[in-house]
Coordinates of N, CA and C in Angstrom, one line a residue:
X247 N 0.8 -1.2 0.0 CA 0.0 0.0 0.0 C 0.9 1.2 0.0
X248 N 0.5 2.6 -0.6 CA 1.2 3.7 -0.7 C 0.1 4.9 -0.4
X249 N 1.3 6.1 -0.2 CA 0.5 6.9 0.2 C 0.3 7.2 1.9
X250 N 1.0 6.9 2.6 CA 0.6 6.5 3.9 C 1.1 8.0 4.3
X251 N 0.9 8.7 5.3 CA 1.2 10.0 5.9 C 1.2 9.9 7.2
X252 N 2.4 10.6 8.0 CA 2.6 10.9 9.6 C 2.9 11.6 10.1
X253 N 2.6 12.2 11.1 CA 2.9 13.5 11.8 C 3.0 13.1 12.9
X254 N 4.2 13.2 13.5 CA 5.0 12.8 15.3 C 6.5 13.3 15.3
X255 N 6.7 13.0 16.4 CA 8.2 13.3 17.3 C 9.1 12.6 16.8
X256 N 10.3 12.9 16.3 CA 11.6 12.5 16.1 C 12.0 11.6 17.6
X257 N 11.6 10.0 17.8 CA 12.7 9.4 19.0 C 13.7 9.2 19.0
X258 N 14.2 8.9 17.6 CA 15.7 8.0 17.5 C 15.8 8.0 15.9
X259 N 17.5 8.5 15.5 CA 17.9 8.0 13.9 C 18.7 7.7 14.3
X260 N 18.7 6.8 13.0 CA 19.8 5.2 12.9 C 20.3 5.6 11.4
X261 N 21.9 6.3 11.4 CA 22.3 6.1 10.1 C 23.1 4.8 9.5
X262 N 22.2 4.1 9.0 CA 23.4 2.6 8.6 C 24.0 2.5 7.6
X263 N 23.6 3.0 6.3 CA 24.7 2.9 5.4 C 24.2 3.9 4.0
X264 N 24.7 4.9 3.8 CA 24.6 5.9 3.1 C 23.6 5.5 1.4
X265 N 22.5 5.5 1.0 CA 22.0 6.6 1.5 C 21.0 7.0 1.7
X266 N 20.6 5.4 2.9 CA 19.5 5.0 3.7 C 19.8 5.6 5.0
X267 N 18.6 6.1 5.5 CA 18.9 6.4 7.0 C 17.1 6.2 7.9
X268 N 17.3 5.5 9.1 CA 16.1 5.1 9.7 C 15.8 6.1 11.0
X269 N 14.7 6.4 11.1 CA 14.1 7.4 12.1 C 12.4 6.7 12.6
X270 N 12.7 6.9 13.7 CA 11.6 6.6 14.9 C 10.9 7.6 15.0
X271 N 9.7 7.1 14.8 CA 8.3 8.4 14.6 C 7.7 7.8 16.0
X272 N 7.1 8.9 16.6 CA 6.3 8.5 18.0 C 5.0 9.7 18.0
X273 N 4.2 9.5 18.1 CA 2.8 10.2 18.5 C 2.1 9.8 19.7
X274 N 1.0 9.8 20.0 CA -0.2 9.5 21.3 C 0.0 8.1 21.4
X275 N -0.2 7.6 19.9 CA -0.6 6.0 19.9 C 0.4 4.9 19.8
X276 N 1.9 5.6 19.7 CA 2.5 4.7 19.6 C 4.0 5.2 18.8
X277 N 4.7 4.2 18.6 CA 6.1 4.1 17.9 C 6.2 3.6 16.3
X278 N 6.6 3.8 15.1 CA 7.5 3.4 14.5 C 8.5 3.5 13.9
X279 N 9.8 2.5 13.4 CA 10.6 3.2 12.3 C 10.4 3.1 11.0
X280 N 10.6 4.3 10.2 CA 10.6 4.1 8.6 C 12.3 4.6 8.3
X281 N 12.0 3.7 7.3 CA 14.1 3.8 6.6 C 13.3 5.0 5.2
X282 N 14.4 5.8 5.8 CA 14.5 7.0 4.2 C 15.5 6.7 3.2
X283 N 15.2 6.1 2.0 CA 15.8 6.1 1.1 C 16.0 7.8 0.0
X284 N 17.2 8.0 0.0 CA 17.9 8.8 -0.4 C 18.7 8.9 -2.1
X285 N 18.1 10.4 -2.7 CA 18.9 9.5 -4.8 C 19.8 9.6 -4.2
X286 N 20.7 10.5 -3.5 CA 22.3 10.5 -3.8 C 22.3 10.0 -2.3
X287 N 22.2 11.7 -0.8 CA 22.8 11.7 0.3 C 21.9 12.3 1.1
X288 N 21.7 12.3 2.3 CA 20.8 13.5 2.8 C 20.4 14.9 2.8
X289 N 19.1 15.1 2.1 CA 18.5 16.1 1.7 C 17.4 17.3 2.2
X290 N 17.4 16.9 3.5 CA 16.5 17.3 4.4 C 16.3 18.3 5.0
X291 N 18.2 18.5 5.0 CA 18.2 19.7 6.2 C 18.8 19.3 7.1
X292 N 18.5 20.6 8.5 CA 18.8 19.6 10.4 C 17.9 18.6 10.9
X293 N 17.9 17.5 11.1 CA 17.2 16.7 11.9 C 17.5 16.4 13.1
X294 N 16.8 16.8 14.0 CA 17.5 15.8 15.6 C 15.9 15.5 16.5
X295 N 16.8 14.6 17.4 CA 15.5 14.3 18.3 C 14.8 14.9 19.3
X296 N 13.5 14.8 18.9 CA 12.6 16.0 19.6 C 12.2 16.6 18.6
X297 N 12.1 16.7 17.3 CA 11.5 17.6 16.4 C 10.3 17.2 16.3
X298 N 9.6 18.2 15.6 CA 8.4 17.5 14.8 C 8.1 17.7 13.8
X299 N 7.8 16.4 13.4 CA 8.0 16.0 11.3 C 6.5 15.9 10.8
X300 N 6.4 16.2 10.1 CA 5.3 15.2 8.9 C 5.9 14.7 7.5
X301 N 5.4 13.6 7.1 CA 6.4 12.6 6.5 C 5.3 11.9 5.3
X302 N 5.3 12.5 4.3 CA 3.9 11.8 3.4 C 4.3 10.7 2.0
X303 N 3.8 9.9 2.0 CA 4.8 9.1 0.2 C 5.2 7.9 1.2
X304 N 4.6 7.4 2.2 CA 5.4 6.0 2.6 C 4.9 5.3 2.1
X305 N 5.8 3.9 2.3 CA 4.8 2.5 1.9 C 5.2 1.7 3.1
X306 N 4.6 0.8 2.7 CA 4.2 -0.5 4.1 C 4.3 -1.6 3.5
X307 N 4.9 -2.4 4.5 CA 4.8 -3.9 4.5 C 4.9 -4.7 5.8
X308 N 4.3 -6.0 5.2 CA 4.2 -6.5 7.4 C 5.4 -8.0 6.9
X309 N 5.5 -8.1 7.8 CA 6.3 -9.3 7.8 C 5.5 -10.7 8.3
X310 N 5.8 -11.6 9.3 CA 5.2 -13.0 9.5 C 4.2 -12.8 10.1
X311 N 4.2 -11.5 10.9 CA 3.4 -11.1 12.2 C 2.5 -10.3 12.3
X312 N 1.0 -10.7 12.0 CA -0.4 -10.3 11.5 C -1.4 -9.6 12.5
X313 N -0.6 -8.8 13.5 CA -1.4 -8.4 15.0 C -2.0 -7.5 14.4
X314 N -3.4 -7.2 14.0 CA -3.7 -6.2 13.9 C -4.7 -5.3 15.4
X315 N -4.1 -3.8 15.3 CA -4.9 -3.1 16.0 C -5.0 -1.7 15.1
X316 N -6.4 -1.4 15.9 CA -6.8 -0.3 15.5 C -7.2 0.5 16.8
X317 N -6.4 2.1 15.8 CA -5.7 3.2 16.7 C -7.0 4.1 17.0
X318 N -6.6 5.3 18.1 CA -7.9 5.8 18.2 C -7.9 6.9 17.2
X319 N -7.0 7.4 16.4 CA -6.8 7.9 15.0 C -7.4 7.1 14.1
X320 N -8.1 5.7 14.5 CA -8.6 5.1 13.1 C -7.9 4.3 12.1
X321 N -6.5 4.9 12.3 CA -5.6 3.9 11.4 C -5.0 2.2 11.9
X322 N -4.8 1.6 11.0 CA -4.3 0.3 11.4 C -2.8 0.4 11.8
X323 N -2.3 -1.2 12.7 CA -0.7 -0.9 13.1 C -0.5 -2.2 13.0
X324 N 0.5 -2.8 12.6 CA 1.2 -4.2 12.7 C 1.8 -4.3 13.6
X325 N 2.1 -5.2 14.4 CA 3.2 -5.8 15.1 C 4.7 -5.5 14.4
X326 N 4.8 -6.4 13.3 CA 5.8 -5.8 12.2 C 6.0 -5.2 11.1
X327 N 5.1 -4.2 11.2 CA 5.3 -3.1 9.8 C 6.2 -2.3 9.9
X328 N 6.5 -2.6 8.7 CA 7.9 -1.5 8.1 C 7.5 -1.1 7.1
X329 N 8.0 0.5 7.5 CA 7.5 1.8 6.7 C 9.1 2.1 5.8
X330 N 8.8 2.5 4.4 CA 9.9 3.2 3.8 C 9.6 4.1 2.8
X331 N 10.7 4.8 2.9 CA 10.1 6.2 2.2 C 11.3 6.7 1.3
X332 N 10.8 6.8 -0.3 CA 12.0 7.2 -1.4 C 12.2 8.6 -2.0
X333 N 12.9 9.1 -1.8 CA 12.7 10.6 -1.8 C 12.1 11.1 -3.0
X334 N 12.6 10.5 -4.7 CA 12.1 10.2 -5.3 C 10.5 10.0 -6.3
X335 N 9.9 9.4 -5.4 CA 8.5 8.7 -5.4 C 7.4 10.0 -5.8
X336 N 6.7 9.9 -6.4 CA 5.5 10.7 -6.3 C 4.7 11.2 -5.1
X337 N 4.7 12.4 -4.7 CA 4.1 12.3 -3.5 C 4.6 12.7 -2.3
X338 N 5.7 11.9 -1.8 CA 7.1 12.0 -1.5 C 7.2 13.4 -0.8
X339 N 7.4 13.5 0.5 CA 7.5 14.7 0.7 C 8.0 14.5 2.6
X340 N 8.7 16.0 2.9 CA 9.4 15.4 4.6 C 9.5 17.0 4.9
X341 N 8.5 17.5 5.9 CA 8.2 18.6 6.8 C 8.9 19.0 8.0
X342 N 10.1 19.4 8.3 CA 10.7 19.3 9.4 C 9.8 21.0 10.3
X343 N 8.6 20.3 11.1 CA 7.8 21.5 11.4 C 8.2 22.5 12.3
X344 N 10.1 22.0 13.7 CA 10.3 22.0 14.1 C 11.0 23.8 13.7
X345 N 11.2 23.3 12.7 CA 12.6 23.7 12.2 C 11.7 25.3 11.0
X346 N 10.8 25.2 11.4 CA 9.7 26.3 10.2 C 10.4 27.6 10.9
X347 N 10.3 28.7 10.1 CA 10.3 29.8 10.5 C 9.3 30.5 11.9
X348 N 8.1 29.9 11.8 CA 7.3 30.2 12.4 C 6.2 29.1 12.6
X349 N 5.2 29.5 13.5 CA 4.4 28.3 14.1 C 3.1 28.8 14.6
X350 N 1.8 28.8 13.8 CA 0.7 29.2 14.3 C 0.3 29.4 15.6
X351 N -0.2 29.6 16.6 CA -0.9 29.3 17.9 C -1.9 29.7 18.2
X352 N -3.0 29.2 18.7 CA -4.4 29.8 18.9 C -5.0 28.5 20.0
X353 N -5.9 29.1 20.0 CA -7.2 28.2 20.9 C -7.5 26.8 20.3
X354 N -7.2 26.6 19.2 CA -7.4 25.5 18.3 C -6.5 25.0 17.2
X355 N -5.6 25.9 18.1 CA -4.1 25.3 17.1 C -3.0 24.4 17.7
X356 N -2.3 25.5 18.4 CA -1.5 25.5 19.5 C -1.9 26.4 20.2
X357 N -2.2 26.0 21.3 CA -2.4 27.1 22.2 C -1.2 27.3 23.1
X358 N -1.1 28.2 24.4 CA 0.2 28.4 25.2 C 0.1 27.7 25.9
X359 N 1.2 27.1 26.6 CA 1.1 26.0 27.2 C 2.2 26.5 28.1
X360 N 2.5 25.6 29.4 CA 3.1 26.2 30.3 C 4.4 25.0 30.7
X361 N 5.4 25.3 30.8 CA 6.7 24.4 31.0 C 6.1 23.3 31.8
X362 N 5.5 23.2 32.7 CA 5.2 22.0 33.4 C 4.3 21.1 32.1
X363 N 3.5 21.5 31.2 CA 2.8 20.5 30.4 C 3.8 19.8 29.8
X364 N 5.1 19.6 29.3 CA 5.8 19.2 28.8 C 5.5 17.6 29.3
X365 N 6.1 17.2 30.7 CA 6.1 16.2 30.9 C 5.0 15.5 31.1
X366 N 3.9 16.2 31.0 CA 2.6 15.3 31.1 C 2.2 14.9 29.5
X367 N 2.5 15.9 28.4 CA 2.2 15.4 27.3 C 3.3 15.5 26.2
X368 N 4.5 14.9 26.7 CA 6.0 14.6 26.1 C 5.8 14.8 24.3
X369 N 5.0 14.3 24.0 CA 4.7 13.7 22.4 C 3.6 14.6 21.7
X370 N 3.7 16.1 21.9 CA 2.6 17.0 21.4 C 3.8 17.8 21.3
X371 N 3.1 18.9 20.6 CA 3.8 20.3 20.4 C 3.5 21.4 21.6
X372 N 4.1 22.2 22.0 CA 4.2 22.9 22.6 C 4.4 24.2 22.5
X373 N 3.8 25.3 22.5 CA 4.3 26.7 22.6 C 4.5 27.3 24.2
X374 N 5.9 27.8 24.1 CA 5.3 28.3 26.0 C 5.9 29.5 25.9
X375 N 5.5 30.6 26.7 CA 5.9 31.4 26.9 C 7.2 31.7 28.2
X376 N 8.3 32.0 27.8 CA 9.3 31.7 28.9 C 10.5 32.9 28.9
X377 N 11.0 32.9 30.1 CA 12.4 34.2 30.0 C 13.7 33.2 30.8
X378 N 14.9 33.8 30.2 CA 16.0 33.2 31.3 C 15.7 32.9 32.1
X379 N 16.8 32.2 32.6 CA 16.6 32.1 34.3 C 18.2 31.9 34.3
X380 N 19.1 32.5 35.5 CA 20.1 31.7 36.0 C 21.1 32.4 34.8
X381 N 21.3 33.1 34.6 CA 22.1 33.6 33.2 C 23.5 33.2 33.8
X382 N 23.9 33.0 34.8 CA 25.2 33.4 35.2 C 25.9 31.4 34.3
X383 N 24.8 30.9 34.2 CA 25.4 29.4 34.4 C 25.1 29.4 32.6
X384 N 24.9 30.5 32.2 CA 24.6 29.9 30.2 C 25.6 30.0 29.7
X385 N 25.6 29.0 29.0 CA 26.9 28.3 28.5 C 26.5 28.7 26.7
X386 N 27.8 29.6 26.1 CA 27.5 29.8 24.7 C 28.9 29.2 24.0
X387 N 29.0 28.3 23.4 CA 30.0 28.0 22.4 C 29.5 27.9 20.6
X388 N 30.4 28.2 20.0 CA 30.2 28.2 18.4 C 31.1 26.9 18.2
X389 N 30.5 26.1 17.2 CA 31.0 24.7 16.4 C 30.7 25.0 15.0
X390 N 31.9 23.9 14.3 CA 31.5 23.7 13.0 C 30.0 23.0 12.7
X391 N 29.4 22.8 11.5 CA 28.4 22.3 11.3 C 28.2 22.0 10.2
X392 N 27.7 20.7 9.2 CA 27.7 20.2 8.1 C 26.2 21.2 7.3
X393 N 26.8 21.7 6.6 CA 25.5 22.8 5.9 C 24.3 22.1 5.3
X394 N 25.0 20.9 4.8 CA 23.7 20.4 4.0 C 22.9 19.0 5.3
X395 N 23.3 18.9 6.7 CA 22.2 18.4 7.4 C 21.9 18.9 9.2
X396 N 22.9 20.4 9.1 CA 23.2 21.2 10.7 C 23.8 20.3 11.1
X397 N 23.9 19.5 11.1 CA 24.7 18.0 12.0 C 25.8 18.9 12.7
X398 N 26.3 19.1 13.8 CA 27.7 19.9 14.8 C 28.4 19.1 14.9
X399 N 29.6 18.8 14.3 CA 31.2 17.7 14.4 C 31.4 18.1 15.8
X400 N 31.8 16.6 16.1 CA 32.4 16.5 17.3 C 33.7 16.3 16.8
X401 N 34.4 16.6 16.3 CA 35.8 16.5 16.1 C 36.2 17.6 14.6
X402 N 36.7 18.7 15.2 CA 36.7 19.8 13.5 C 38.1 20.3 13.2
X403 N 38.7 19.4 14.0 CA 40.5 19.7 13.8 C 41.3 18.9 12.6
X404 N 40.4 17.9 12.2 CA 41.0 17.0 11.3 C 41.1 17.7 9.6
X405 N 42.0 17.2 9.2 CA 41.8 17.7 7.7 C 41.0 17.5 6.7
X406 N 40.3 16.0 6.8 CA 39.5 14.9 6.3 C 38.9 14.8 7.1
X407 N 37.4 16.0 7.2 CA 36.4 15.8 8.2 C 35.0 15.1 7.3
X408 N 34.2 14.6 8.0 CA 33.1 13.6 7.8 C 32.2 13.8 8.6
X409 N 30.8 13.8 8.5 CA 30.0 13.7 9.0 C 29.6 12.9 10.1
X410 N 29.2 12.5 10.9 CA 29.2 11.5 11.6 C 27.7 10.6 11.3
X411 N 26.8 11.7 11.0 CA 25.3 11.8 10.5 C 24.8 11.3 9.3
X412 N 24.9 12.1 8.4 CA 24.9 11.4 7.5 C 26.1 10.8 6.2
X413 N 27.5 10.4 7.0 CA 28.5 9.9 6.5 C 28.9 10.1 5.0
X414 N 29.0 11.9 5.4 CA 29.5 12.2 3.9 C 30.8 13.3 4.7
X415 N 31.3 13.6 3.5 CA 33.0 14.3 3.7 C 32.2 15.5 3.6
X416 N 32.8 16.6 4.8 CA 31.6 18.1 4.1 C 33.3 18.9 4.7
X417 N 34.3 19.0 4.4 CA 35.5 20.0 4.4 C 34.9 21.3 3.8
X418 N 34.5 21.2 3.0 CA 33.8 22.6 1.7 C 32.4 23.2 2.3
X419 N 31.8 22.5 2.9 CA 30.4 22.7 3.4 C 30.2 23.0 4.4
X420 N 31.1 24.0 4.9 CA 30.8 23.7 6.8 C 30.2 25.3 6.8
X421 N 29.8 25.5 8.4 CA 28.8 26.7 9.0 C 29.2 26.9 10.2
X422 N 29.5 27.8 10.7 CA 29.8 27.9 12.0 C 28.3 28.3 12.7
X423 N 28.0 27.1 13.6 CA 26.7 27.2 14.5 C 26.9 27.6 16.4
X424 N 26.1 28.1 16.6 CA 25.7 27.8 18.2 C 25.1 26.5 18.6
X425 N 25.9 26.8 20.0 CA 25.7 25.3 20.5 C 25.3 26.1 21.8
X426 N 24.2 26.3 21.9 CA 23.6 27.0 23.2 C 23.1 26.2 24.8
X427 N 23.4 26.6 25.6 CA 23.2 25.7 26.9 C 22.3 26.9 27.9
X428 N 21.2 26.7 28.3 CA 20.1 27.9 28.9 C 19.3 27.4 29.8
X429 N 19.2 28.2 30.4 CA 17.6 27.6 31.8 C 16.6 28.6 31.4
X430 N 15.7 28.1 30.9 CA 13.9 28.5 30.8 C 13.1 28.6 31.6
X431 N 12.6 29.6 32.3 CA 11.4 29.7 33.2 C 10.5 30.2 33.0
X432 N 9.6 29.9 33.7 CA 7.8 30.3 33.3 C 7.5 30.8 34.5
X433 N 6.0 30.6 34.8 CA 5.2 30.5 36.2 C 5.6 29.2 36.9
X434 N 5.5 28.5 35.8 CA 5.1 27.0 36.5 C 6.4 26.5 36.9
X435 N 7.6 27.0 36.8 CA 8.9 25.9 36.5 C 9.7 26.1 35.6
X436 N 10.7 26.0 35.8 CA 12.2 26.2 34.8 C 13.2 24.6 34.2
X437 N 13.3 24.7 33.4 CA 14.0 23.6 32.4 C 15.5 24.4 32.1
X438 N 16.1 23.1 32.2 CA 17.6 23.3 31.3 C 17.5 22.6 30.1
X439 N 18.2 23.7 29.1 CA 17.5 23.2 27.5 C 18.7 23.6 27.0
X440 N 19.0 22.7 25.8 CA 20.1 23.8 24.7 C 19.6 23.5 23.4
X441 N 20.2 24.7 22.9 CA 19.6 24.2 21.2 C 20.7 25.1 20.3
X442 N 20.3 24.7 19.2 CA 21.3 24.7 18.0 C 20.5 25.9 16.8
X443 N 20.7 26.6 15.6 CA 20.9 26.9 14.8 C 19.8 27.9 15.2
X444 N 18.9 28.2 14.2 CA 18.0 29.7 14.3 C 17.5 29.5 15.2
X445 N 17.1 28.5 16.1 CA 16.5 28.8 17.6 C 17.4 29.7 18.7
X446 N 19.1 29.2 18.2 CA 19.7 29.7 19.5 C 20.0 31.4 18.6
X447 N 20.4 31.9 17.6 CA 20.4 33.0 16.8 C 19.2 33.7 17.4
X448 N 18.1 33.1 17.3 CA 16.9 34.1 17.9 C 16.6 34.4 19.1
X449 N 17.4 33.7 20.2 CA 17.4 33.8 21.6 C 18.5 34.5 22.2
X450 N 19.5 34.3 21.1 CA 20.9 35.1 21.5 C 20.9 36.6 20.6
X451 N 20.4 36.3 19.4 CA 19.7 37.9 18.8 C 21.2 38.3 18.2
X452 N 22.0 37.5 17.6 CA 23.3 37.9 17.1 C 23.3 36.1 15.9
X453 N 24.4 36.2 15.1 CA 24.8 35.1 14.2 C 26.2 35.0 15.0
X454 N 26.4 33.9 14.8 CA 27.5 33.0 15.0 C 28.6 33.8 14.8
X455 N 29.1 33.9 13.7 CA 30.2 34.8 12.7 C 29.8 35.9 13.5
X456 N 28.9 36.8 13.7 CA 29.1 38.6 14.6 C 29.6 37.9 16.0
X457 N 29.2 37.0 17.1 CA 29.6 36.5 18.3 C 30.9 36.4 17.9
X458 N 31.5 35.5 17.3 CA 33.4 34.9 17.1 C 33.8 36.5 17.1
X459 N 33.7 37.8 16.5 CA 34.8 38.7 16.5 C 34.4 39.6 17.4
X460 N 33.3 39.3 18.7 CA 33.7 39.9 19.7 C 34.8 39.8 20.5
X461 N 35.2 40.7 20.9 CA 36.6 40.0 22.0 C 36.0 39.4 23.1
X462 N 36.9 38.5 24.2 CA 36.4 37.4 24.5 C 35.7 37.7 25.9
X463 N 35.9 38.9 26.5 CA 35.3 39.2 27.1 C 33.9 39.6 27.0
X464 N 33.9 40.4 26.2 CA 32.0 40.3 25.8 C 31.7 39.0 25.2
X465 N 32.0 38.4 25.0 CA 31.7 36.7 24.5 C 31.2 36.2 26.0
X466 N 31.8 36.9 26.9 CA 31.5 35.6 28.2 C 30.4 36.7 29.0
X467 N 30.0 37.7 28.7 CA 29.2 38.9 29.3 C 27.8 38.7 28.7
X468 N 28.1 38.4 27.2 CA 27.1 38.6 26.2 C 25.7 38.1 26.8
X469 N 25.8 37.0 27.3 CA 24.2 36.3 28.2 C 23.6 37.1 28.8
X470 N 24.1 37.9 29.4 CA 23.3 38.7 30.2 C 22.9 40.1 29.4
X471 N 23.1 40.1 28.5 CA 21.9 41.1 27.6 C 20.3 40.3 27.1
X472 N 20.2 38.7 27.8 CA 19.1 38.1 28.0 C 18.2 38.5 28.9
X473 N 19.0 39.3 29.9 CA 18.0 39.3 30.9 C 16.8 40.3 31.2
X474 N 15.5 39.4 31.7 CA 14.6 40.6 31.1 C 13.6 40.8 30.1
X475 N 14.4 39.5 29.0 CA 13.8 39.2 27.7 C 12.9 38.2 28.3
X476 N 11.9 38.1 27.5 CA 10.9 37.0 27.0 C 10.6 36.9 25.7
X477 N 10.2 34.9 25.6 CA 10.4 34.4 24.2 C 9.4 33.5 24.1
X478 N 8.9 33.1 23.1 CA 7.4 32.4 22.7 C 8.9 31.1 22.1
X479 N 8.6 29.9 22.2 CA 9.7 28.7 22.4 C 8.7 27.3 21.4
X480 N 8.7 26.9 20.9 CA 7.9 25.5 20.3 C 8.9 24.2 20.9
X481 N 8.0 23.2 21.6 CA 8.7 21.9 21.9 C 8.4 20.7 21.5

């Protein structure tokens, strides 16, 4: 069967061998993985876990194992279905909604939600309204980064650098990103969170490249022009 469509949480990717790569989809009702088949290499962008995707052009197959249930979405689930998706295909298509410029909210969209709902409804989206907290302890470093999937090298001294992600050579392709480390508070409660690329650029309110040619003392001061601010956050 084809045609199949999903909207859920990034739990887990599994890169195995270039230029397939497998990701764990999770919603209210459940878990699965679908393997992304790729024409050349990965084409998607940043992906990491915790995002939220919509993913449309899959197909399906079951294996020996015939459990059928039916979800409170209405759709069917196998015990052993395996989902795959060819970038290719008619149809074909991968929403990283995480990663959008922006994000509707309303009474019947997203509405605001408050840092404590997190942990009661892990597998939804979130908008919250939140300001620093704790500035003295935010941690701001810049890393390299593979342009064509944000992926951050953990190793950028080598001369024959590789992705770790999606296991391509990117020496010519790199970005200097934020690698942001921050405490979030609300009414309800404060989280320690970090994040990476136009999230941390719009929190920190500068680019990467303008931060590196401050001298190093305003580099380690800079946090505390956070304070005070408040920020509308998607989770």
């Amino acid at each position: 069967m084809t045609g199949i469509s999903l909207h859920g949480i990034v739990a887990d990717i599994k890169s195995t061998q270039e230029p397939v790569l497998s990701v764990k989809i999770q919603d209210v009702t459940g878990e699965v993985w679908a393997r992304l088949h790729f024409a050349r290499s990965w084409s998607l962008g940043r992906l990491g876990l915790g995002h939220t995707i919509y993913i449309s052009g899959l197909t399906w197959s079951v294996g020996t194992r015939k459990s059928l249930i039916i979800l409170p979405c209405h759709s069917f689930y196998f015990d052993n279905l395996e989902l795959r998706w060819f970038e290719n295909d008619v149809g074909a298509s991968f929403i990283n909604i995480s990663c959008l410029p922006v994000l509707l909210n309303s009474s019947c969209l997203h509405k605001l939600s408050c840092l404590s709902d997190l942990s009661a409804e892990p597998t939804c989206t979130h908008v919250c309204r939140v300001w620093p907290d704790q500035i003295e302890h935010c941690h701001v470093t810049t890393r390299l980064s593979h342009t064509s999937c944000g992926y951050l090298l953990d190793d950028d001294s080598s001369e024959d650098l590789k992705c770790n992600f999606c296991q391509r050579k990117c020496n010519a392709k790199l970005a200097r990103n934020f690698h942001l480390k921050i405490t979030l508070a609300d009414e309800s409660g404060k989280l320690f969170a970090w994040c990476t690329g136009q999230s941390a650029m719009e929190l920190l309110q500068i680019t990467p490249d303008e931060f590196c040619e401050l001298p190093e003392e305003e580099q380690l001061m800079y946090p505390s022009s956070l304070e005070h601010e408040t920020f509308k956050v998607a989770w």
